Amino acid sequence: MSGIYIHIPFCKQACNYCNFHFSTSLKYKEDMLTAIGKEMSMQRGYLENTAVETIYWGGGTPSLLSADELLRLWDQLQLNFPDQALTEVTLEANPDDLNPAFLQALKHTPVNRLSIGIQSFQDQDLKYMNRAHNAQQADYAVKLAQDKGFDNISIDLIYGTPTMSHTQWKDNLQQAVALGVPHISSYALTVEPATALAHAIKKGTTKAPADQESAYQFEQLMDALDEAGYEHYEISNFAQPGRYARHNTNYWKNKPYLGLGPSAHSYNGSSRKWNIANNAVYMRSILQEGRLSFEQEQLSEKDRYNEYIMVSLRTMWGIDLDYIAGAFGNQAQQNLLEAAQRFAEKNWINITADSIKLSRQGRLFADRIASDLFLE
Ligand code: SF4
């Protein structure tokens, strides 16, 4: 089984914290769709003999496309990747794009899951992040999508914004739970280099997020969603029982995927490649030069080991010790168990006969623990 990710590199306006690849000019949207369609035929052999199980329209903002534009690319997907066993087709959408007409049209496409970029149900946070929607639109978008028959919905929420008190974060979580969405992804606001947020903080015109506030709000997040019956199945992801995001879970379970569009990444088990993160160069190389502009790296055994540790430790399934022994040898398993011992003594991880999993406390230190378990 495999997945396909399609990157639509356009946004209405730039959120100040964002370091994804996108352009706020839609002037070349038509050419971009033609280029992505052509890329499909260039990459048709990448997934070899695996059936496509999930498709994920991400970005950028794929909800800027019309249902007809989505269907046009969809037809080319069918043509180039006929081996499909589809269970999940997700569209990332911003609340301000979800109007009745668009949702109605979307019902006539294969999209069966929406991932809505809510981020907060409160205006002061949305303004701080320079989001294109307001609090009222956030709430309305989810209810409207549910009314139109989309029950498989994920929402994104951001915590740690300096505009949000702990009480307001609790309110955000209560509002999310009240909406009854089966899936919630939640991330701490991070200040990425070269973003508008980083510049504003440097100039002193905006307050920076504080680590201890984010850590506290992460604990509030775990408490509130646990109480509401969500499983904390990945460090930033929570689902009602069994309602995991299949596409992302396949990433975490080391399945192959193909990324289409500028900046999109692909993985086939032994190497990674990533398309150029530049719309003009991406389109020119495909449309005028008949080639794809990308970089590639072959993964060494150490790379594969470290990636497995980093990704699996973040999930509720944890590090599979049998997999480590089978893929990397008994000695690797032994070394890992020895290295992990000091975190078990702090109660940050639980070691059993077949796995290593983060404890609740350890979830606050996931990256640090993973990097300490890496092979040098
Ligand atoms: S809508 Fe998403 S991709 Fe676009 S700028 Fe905002 S966070 Fe980034």
GROMACS .gro file of C-alpha atoms and ligand atoms in nm:
model
  384
    1MET     CA    1   0.000   0.000   0.000
    2SER     CA    2   0.116   0.353  -0.069
    3GLY     CA    3   0.000   0.714  -0.063
    4ILE     CA    4   0.006   1.013  -0.294
    5TYR     CA    5   0.051   1.370  -0.170
    6ILE     CA    6  -0.032   1.662  -0.401
    7HIS     CA    7   0.105   2.002  -0.305
    8ILE     CA    8  -0.102   2.301  -0.420
    9PRO     CA    9   0.141   2.590  -0.366
   10PHE     CA   10  -0.094   2.886  -0.335
   11CYS     CA   11  -0.241   3.074  -0.038
   12LYS     CA   12  -0.467   3.376  -0.008
   13GLN     CA   13  -0.245   3.538   0.249
   14ALA     CA   14   0.070   3.445   0.434
   15CYS     CA   15   0.028   3.329   0.794
   16ASN     CA   16   0.316   3.485   0.984
   17TYR     CA   17   0.455   3.159   1.129
   18CYS     CA   18   0.446   2.954   0.810
   19ASN     CA   19   0.755   2.814   0.639
   20PHE     CA   20   0.577   2.587   0.391
   21HIS     CA   21   0.621   2.649   0.022
   22PHE     CA   22   0.347   2.868  -0.130
   23SER     CA   23   0.286   3.183  -0.331
   24THR     CA   24   0.014   3.440  -0.268
   25SER     CA   25  -0.009   3.514  -0.640
   26LEU     CA   26  -0.253   3.288  -0.823
   27LYS     CA   27  -0.151   3.424  -1.161
   28TYR     CA   28   0.005   3.096  -1.273
   29LYS     CA   29  -0.251   2.861  -1.118
   30GLU     CA   30  -0.357   2.724  -1.456
   31ASP     CA   31   0.003   2.648  -1.562
   32MET     CA   32   0.073   2.495  -1.225
   33LEU     CA   33  -0.219   2.252  -1.260
   34THR     CA   34  -0.098   2.157  -1.607
   35ALA     CA   35   0.254   2.100  -1.470
   36ILE     CA   36   0.131   1.886  -1.179
   37GLY     CA   37  -0.078   1.683  -1.425
   38LYS     CA   38   0.232   1.627  -1.640
   39GLU     CA   39   0.437   1.536  -1.336
   40MET     CA   40   0.189   1.254  -1.272
   41SER     CA   41   0.278   1.093  -1.601
   42MET     CA   42   0.652   1.143  -1.536
   43GLN     CA   43   0.626   0.976  -1.195
   44ARG     CA   44   0.384   0.698  -1.281
   45GLY     CA   45   0.643   0.425  -1.215
   46TYR     CA   46   0.759   0.556  -0.877
   47LEU     CA   47   0.525   0.355  -0.659
   48GLU     CA   48   0.604   0.037  -0.853
   49ASN     CA   49   0.371  -0.243  -0.764
   50THR     CA   50   0.198  -0.093  -0.463
   51ALA     CA   51  -0.171  -0.003  -0.470
   52VAL     CA   52  -0.252   0.357  -0.376
   53GLU     CA   53  -0.449   0.356  -0.052
   54THR     CA   54  -0.462   0.726   0.037
   55ILE     CA   55  -0.451   1.058  -0.144
   56TYR     CA   56  -0.382   1.384   0.035
   57TRP     CA   57  -0.430   1.729  -0.118
   58GLY     CA   58  -0.208   1.959   0.088
   59GLY     CA   59  -0.029   2.286   0.054
   60GLY     CA   60  -0.046   2.574   0.049
   61THR     CA   61  -0.421   2.580   0.031
   62PRO     CA   62  -0.581   2.320  -0.197
   63SER     CA   63  -0.927   2.454  -0.110
   64LEU     CA   64  -0.839   2.747  -0.337
   65LEU     CA   65  -0.901   2.510  -0.629
   66SER     CA   66  -1.252   2.469  -0.762
   67ALA     CA   67  -1.414   2.126  -0.756
   68ASP     CA   68  -1.372   2.118  -1.137
   69GLU     CA   69  -0.999   2.182  -1.106
   70LEU     CA   70  -0.969   1.905  -0.849
   71LEU     CA   71  -1.158   1.669  -1.081
   72ARG     CA   72  -0.934   1.759  -1.372
   73LEU     CA   73  -0.626   1.651  -1.176
   74TRP     CA   74  -0.819   1.356  -1.042
   75ASP     CA   75  -0.878   1.224  -1.393
   76GLN     CA   76  -0.506   1.236  -1.458
   77LEU     CA   77  -0.438   1.055  -1.132
   78GLN     CA   78  -0.672   0.774  -1.243
   79LEU     CA   79  -0.497   0.751  -1.573
   80ASN     CA   80  -0.145   0.738  -1.433
   81PHE     CA   81  -0.205   0.544  -1.110
   82PRO     CA   82  -0.480   0.294  -1.195
   83ASP     CA   83  -0.371   0.052  -0.922
   84GLN     CA   84  -0.578   0.190  -0.636
   85ALA     CA   85  -0.735   0.055  -0.320
   86LEU     CA   86  -0.850   0.392  -0.194
   87THR     CA   87  -0.979   0.430   0.158
   88GLU     CA   88  -0.908   0.797   0.226
   89VAL     CA   89  -0.895   1.111   0.010
   90THR     CA   90  -0.820   1.417   0.221
   91LEU     CA   91  -0.841   1.781   0.123
   92GLU     CA   92  -0.678   2.046   0.340
   93ALA     CA   93  -0.914   2.342   0.356
   94ASN     CA   94  -0.914   2.683   0.512
   95PRO     CA   95  -1.237   2.792   0.686
   96ASP     CA   96  -1.283   3.097   0.461
   97ASP     CA   97  -1.302   2.872   0.152
   98LEU     CA   98  -1.572   2.644   0.288
   99ASN     CA   99  -1.895   2.796   0.158
  100PRO     CA  100  -2.213   2.599   0.075
  101ALA     CA  101  -2.154   2.598  -0.302
  102PHE     CA  102  -1.796   2.471  -0.276
  103LEU     CA  103  -1.889   2.200  -0.025
  104GLN     CA  104  -2.181   2.093  -0.239
  105ALA     CA  105  -1.952   2.063  -0.543
  106LEU     CA  106  -1.693   1.881  -0.335
  107LYS     CA  107  -1.950   1.610  -0.261
  108HIS     CA  108  -1.926   1.519  -0.632
  109THR     CA  109  -1.551   1.458  -0.607
  110PRO     CA  110  -1.377   1.161  -0.441
  111VAL     CA  111  -1.276   1.378  -0.140
  112ASN     CA  112  -1.406   1.195   0.168
  113ARG     CA  113  -1.212   1.369   0.443
  114LEU     CA  114  -1.150   1.735   0.525
  115SER     CA  115  -0.858   1.867   0.726
  116ILE     CA  116  -0.963   2.218   0.827
  117GLY     CA  117  -0.703   2.476   0.932
  118ILE     CA  118  -0.892   2.623   1.227
  119GLN     CA  119  -0.586   2.703   1.445
  120SER     CA  120  -0.798   2.889   1.702
  121PHE     CA  121  -1.162   2.974   1.769
  122GLN     CA  122  -1.057   3.317   1.899
  123ASP     CA  123  -1.001   3.632   1.702
  124GLN     CA  124  -0.701   3.765   1.895
  125ASP     CA  125  -0.499   3.449   1.815
  126LEU     CA  126  -0.606   3.442   1.449
  127LYS     CA  127  -0.502   3.806   1.413
  128TYR     CA  128  -0.171   3.738   1.587
  129MET     CA  129  -0.098   3.459   1.335
  130ASN     CA  130  -0.226   3.666   1.040
  131ARG     CA  131  -0.476   3.398   0.944
  132ALA     CA  132  -0.718   3.484   0.663
  133HIS     CA  133  -1.029   3.382   0.862
  134ASN     CA  134  -1.195   3.494   1.184
  135ALA     CA  135  -1.334   3.303   1.481
  136GLN     CA  136  -1.690   3.301   1.354
  137GLN     CA  137  -1.582   3.155   1.019
  138ALA     CA  138  -1.384   2.885   1.201
  139ASP     CA  139  -1.687   2.754   1.385
  140TYR     CA  140  -1.922   2.801   1.088
  141ALA     CA  141  -1.692   2.613   0.847
  142VAL     CA  142  -1.691   2.295   1.055
  143LYS     CA  143  -2.067   2.300   1.114
  144LEU     CA  144  -2.135   2.370   0.748
  145ALA     CA  145  -1.911   2.084   0.636
  146GLN     CA  146  -2.093   1.852   0.877
  147ASP     CA  147  -2.428   1.974   0.748
  148LYS     CA  148  -2.319   1.897   0.394
  149GLY     CA  149  -2.242   1.540   0.491
  150PHE     CA  150  -1.868   1.544   0.564
  151ASP     CA  151  -1.835   1.353   0.889
  152ASN     CA  152  -1.470   1.258   0.848
  153ILE     CA  153  -1.316   1.587   0.959
  154SER     CA  154  -0.988   1.677   1.119
  155ILE     CA  155  -0.917   2.020   1.260
  156ASP     CA  156  -0.580   2.182   1.330
  157LEU     CA  157  -0.531   2.382   1.647
  158ILE     CA  158  -0.225   2.582   1.751
  159TYR     CA  159  -0.129   2.644   2.113
  160GLY     CA  160   0.141   2.857   2.271
  161THR     CA  161   0.042   3.185   2.104
  162PRO     CA  162   0.124   3.469   2.346
  163THR     CA  163  -0.228   3.607   2.290
  164MET     CA  164  -0.390   3.300   2.448
  165SER     CA  165  -0.432   3.239   2.821
  166HIS     CA  166  -0.460   2.888   2.962
  167THR     CA  167  -0.833   2.946   3.013
  168GLN     CA  168  -0.876   3.052   2.652
  169TRP     CA  169  -0.691   2.740   2.535
  170LYS     CA  170  -0.925   2.531   2.746
  171ASP     CA  171  -1.217   2.708   2.578
  172ASN     CA  172  -1.070   2.631   2.236
  173LEU     CA  173  -1.044   2.264   2.328
  174GLN     CA  174  -1.397   2.255   2.463
  175GLN     CA  175  -1.525   2.410   2.143
  176ALA     CA  176  -1.336   2.154   1.934
  177VAL     CA  177  -1.474   1.865   2.138
  178ALA     CA  178  -1.827   2.008   2.122
  179LEU     CA  179  -1.808   2.002   1.742
  180GLY     CA  180  -1.765   1.625   1.762
  181VAL     CA  181  -1.492   1.605   1.497
  182PRO     CA  182  -1.329   1.261   1.493
  183HIS     CA  183  -0.972   1.391   1.457
  184ILE     CA  184  -0.770   1.680   1.599
  185SER     CA  185  -0.411   1.773   1.513
  186SER     CA  186  -0.250   2.021   1.748
  187TYR     CA  187   0.090   2.187   1.734
  188ALA     CA  188   0.285   2.429   1.947
  189LEU     CA  189   0.351   2.758   1.772
  190THR     CA  190   0.715   2.753   1.671
  191VAL     CA  191   0.918   3.043   1.539
  192GLU     CA  192   1.082   2.921   1.219
  193PRO     CA  193   1.375   3.116   1.080
  194ALA     CA  194   1.305   3.369   0.804
  195THR     CA  195   0.930   3.385   0.871
  196ALA     CA  196   0.738   3.710   0.923
  197LEU     CA  197   0.691   3.606   1.286
  198ALA     CA  198   1.066   3.565   1.337
  199HIS     CA  199   1.128   3.912   1.189
  200ALA     CA  200   0.858   4.076   1.399
  201ILE     CA  201   0.991   3.918   1.718
  202LYS     CA  202   1.344   4.032   1.630
  203LYS     CA  203   1.221   4.386   1.570
  204GLY     CA  204   1.032   4.376   1.899
  205THR     CA  205   0.691   4.442   1.743
  206THR     CA  206   0.547   4.102   1.843
  207LYS     CA  207   0.577   3.888   2.154
  208ALA     CA  208   0.747   3.549   2.122
  209PRO     CA  209   0.579   3.228   2.240
  210ALA     CA  210   0.714   3.102   2.574
  211ASP     CA  211   0.827   2.740   2.604
  212GLN     CA  212   0.686   2.687   2.953
  213GLU     CA  213   0.343   2.816   2.845
  214SER     CA  214   0.344   2.579   2.547
  215ALA     CA  215   0.444   2.287   2.766
  216TYR     CA  216   0.160   2.363   3.008
  217GLN     CA  217  -0.089   2.393   2.722
  218PHE     CA  218   0.033   2.061   2.578
  219GLU     CA  219  -0.059   1.903   2.911
  220GLN     CA  220  -0.399   2.073   2.901
  221LEU     CA  221  -0.442   1.936   2.549
  222MET     CA  222  -0.364   1.579   2.658
  223ASP     CA  223  -0.598   1.605   2.958
  224ALA     CA  224  -0.893   1.756   2.772
  225LEU     CA  225  -0.882   1.520   2.478
  226ASP     CA  226  -0.822   1.214   2.692
  227GLU     CA  227  -1.126   1.307   2.898
  228ALA     CA  228  -1.327   1.350   2.578
  229GLY     CA  229  -1.236   0.998   2.462
  230TYR     CA  230  -0.972   1.079   2.198
  231GLU     CA  231  -0.670   0.852   2.160
  232HIS     CA  232  -0.336   1.030   2.164
  233TYR     CA  233  -0.194   0.819   1.882
  234GLU     CA  234   0.085   1.048   1.768
  235ILE     CA  235   0.248   1.329   1.956
  236SER     CA  236   0.051   1.597   1.765
  237ASN     CA  237  -0.251   1.387   1.668
  238PHE     CA  238  -0.563   1.273   1.850
  239ALA     CA  239  -0.846   1.059   1.718
  240GLN     CA  240  -1.172   0.914   1.834
  241PRO     CA  241  -1.124   0.535   1.856
  242GLY     CA  242  -1.009   0.399   1.522
  243ARG     CA  243  -1.045   0.731   1.338
  244TYR     CA  244  -0.672   0.771   1.270
  245ALA     CA  245  -0.551   0.967   0.968
  246ARG     CA  246  -0.460   0.680   0.740
  247HIS     CA  247  -0.238   0.884   0.509
  248ASN     CA  248  -0.021   1.017   0.790
  249THR     CA  249  -0.023   0.687   0.975
  250ASN     CA  250   0.123   0.527   0.663
  251TYR     CA  251   0.409   0.783   0.677
  252TRP     CA  252   0.473   0.687   1.036
  253LYS     CA  253   0.460   0.318   0.950
  254ASN     CA  254   0.729   0.356   0.687
  255LYS     CA  255   0.505   0.296   0.382
  256PRO     CA  256   0.610   0.444   0.045
  257TYR     CA  257   0.456   0.765  -0.084
  258LEU     CA  258   0.483   0.989  -0.384
  259GLY     CA  259   0.473   1.368  -0.354
  260LEU     CA  260   0.360   1.572  -0.655
  261GLY     CA  261   0.398   1.948  -0.698
  262PRO     CA  262   0.670   2.195  -0.599
  263SER     CA  263   0.848   2.113  -0.270
  264ALA     CA  264   0.668   1.777  -0.237
  265HIS     CA  265   0.869   1.489  -0.088
  266SER     CA  266   0.864   1.124  -0.191
  267TYR     CA  267   0.991   0.807  -0.024
  268ASN     CA  268   1.024   0.456  -0.162
  269GLY     CA  269   1.180   0.264   0.125
  270SER     CA  270   1.541   0.319   0.023
  271SER     CA  271   1.562   0.682  -0.091
  272ARG     CA  272   1.396   1.019  -0.052
  273LYS     CA  273   1.351   1.284  -0.311
  274TRP     CA  274   1.206   1.631  -0.300
  275ASN     CA  275   1.089   1.856  -0.579
  276ILE     CA  276   1.228   2.205  -0.612
  277ALA     CA  277   1.050   2.454  -0.384
  278ASN     CA  278   1.014   2.721  -0.651
  279ASN     CA  279   0.697   2.753  -0.858
  280ALA     CA  280   0.858   2.916  -1.163
  281VAL     CA  281   1.145   2.665  -1.187
  282TYR     CA  282   0.914   2.370  -1.121
  283MET     CA  283   0.678   2.474  -1.402
  284ARG     CA  284   0.953   2.570  -1.646
  285SER     CA  285   1.143   2.244  -1.606
  286ILE     CA  286   0.829   2.034  -1.662
  287LEU     CA  287   0.645   2.241  -1.922
  288GLN     CA  288   0.936   2.372  -2.128
  289GLU     CA  289   1.224   2.131  -2.067
  290GLY     CA  290   1.025   1.811  -2.020
  291ARG     CA  291   1.207   1.716  -1.702
  292LEU     CA  292   1.150   1.725  -1.329
  293SER     CA  293   1.363   1.944  -1.103
  294PHE     CA  294   1.436   1.754  -0.781
  295GLU     CA  295   1.705   1.640  -0.542
  296GLN     CA  296   1.745   1.291  -0.407
  297GLU     CA  297   1.928   1.113  -0.127
  298GLN     CA  298   1.995   0.746  -0.083
  299LEU     CA  299   1.925   0.648   0.276
  300SER     CA  300   2.207   0.471   0.459
  301GLU     CA  301   2.131   0.207   0.721
  302LYS     CA  302   2.202   0.468   0.990
  303ASP     CA  303   1.956   0.714   0.825
  304ARG     CA  304   1.685   0.450   0.811
  305TYR     CA  305   1.746   0.351   1.174
  306ASN     CA  306   1.737   0.711   1.302
  307GLU     CA  307   1.427   0.796   1.101
  308TYR     CA  308   1.251   0.488   1.231
  309ILE     CA  309   1.338   0.582   1.592
  310MET     CA  310   1.229   0.943   1.549
  311VAL     CA  311   0.898   0.866   1.382
  312SER     CA  312   0.789   0.554   1.568
  313LEU     CA  313   0.870   0.690   1.913
  314ARG     CA  314   0.618   0.970   1.851
  315THR     CA  315   0.335   0.721   1.799
  316MET     CA  316   0.133   0.525   2.053
  317TRP     CA  317   0.261   0.203   1.893
  318GLY     CA  318   0.617   0.302   1.986
  319ILE     CA  319   0.943   0.142   1.872
  320ASP     CA  320   0.889  -0.219   1.767
  321LEU     CA  321   1.182  -0.413   1.910
  322ASP     CA  322   1.129  -0.711   1.678
  323TYR     CA  323   1.142  -0.476   1.380
  324ILE     CA  324   1.471  -0.329   1.508
  325ALA     CA  325   1.621  -0.677   1.544
  326GLY     CA  326   1.491  -0.790   1.204
  327ALA     CA  327   1.594  -0.481   1.009
  328PHE     CA  328   1.911  -0.379   1.191
  329GLY     CA  329   2.026  -0.687   1.384
  330ASN     CA  330   2.019  -0.822   1.740
  331GLN     CA  331   2.315  -0.610   1.844
  332ALA     CA  332   2.130  -0.291   1.738
  333GLN     CA  333   1.834  -0.401   1.949
  334GLN     CA  334   2.061  -0.467   2.246
  335ASN     CA  335   2.234  -0.129   2.211
  336LEU     CA  336   1.899   0.048   2.187
  337LEU     CA  337   1.771  -0.118   2.504
  338GLU     CA  338   2.084  -0.012   2.688
  339ALA     CA  339   2.061   0.348   2.562
  340ALA     CA  340   1.691   0.364   2.651
  341GLN     CA  341   1.747   0.249   3.009
  342ARG     CA  342   1.825   0.594   3.148
  343PHE     CA  343   1.495   0.731   3.015
  344ALA     CA  344   1.307   0.437   3.166
  345GLU     CA  345   1.463   0.528   3.503
  346LYS     CA  346   1.318   0.879   3.469
  347ASN     CA  347   0.979   0.728   3.377
  348TRP     CA  348   0.988   0.901   3.039
  349ILE     CA  349   0.950   0.573   2.850
  350ASN     CA  350   0.806   0.230   2.915
  351ILE     CA  351   1.004  -0.070   2.793
  352THR     CA  352   0.821  -0.399   2.744
  353ALA     CA  353   0.927  -0.727   2.582
  354ASP     CA  354   0.832  -0.601   2.238
  355SER     CA  355   0.828  -0.222   2.241
  356ILE     CA  356   0.954   0.109   2.374
  357LYS     CA  357   0.685   0.371   2.422
  358LEU     CA  358   0.678   0.724   2.558
  359SER     CA  359   0.510   0.772   2.894
  360ARG     CA  360   0.280   1.068   2.937
  361GLN     CA  361   0.566   1.266   3.092
  362GLY     CA  362   0.802   1.154   2.818
  363ARG     CA  363   0.575   1.303   2.549
  364LEU     CA  364   0.701   1.643   2.659
  365PHE     CA  365   1.056   1.538   2.567
  366ALA     CA  366   0.996   1.321   2.260
  367ASP     CA  367   1.248   1.491   2.030
  368ARG     CA  368   1.519   1.497   2.293
  369ILE     CA  369   1.473   1.128   2.377
  370ALA     CA  370   1.469   1.028   2.009
  371SER     CA  371   1.787   1.219   1.929
  372ASP     CA  372   1.962   1.059   2.228
  373LEU     CA  373   1.869   0.716   2.088
  374PHE     CA  374   2.003   0.792   1.741
  375LEU     CA  375   2.308   0.620   1.598
  376GLU     CA  376   2.593   0.871   1.570
  377SF4     S1  377  -0.269   2.878   0.488
  377SF4    FE1  378  -0.131   2.713   0.554
  377SF4     S2  379   0.027   2.698   0.396
  377SF4    FE2  380  -0.081   2.894   0.365
  377SF4     S3  381   0.044   3.044   0.474
  377SF4    FE3  382  -0.114   2.974   0.617
  377SF4     S4  383  -0.021   2.802   0.730
  377SF4    FE4  384   0.104   2.840   0.548
   0.00000   0.00000   0.00000
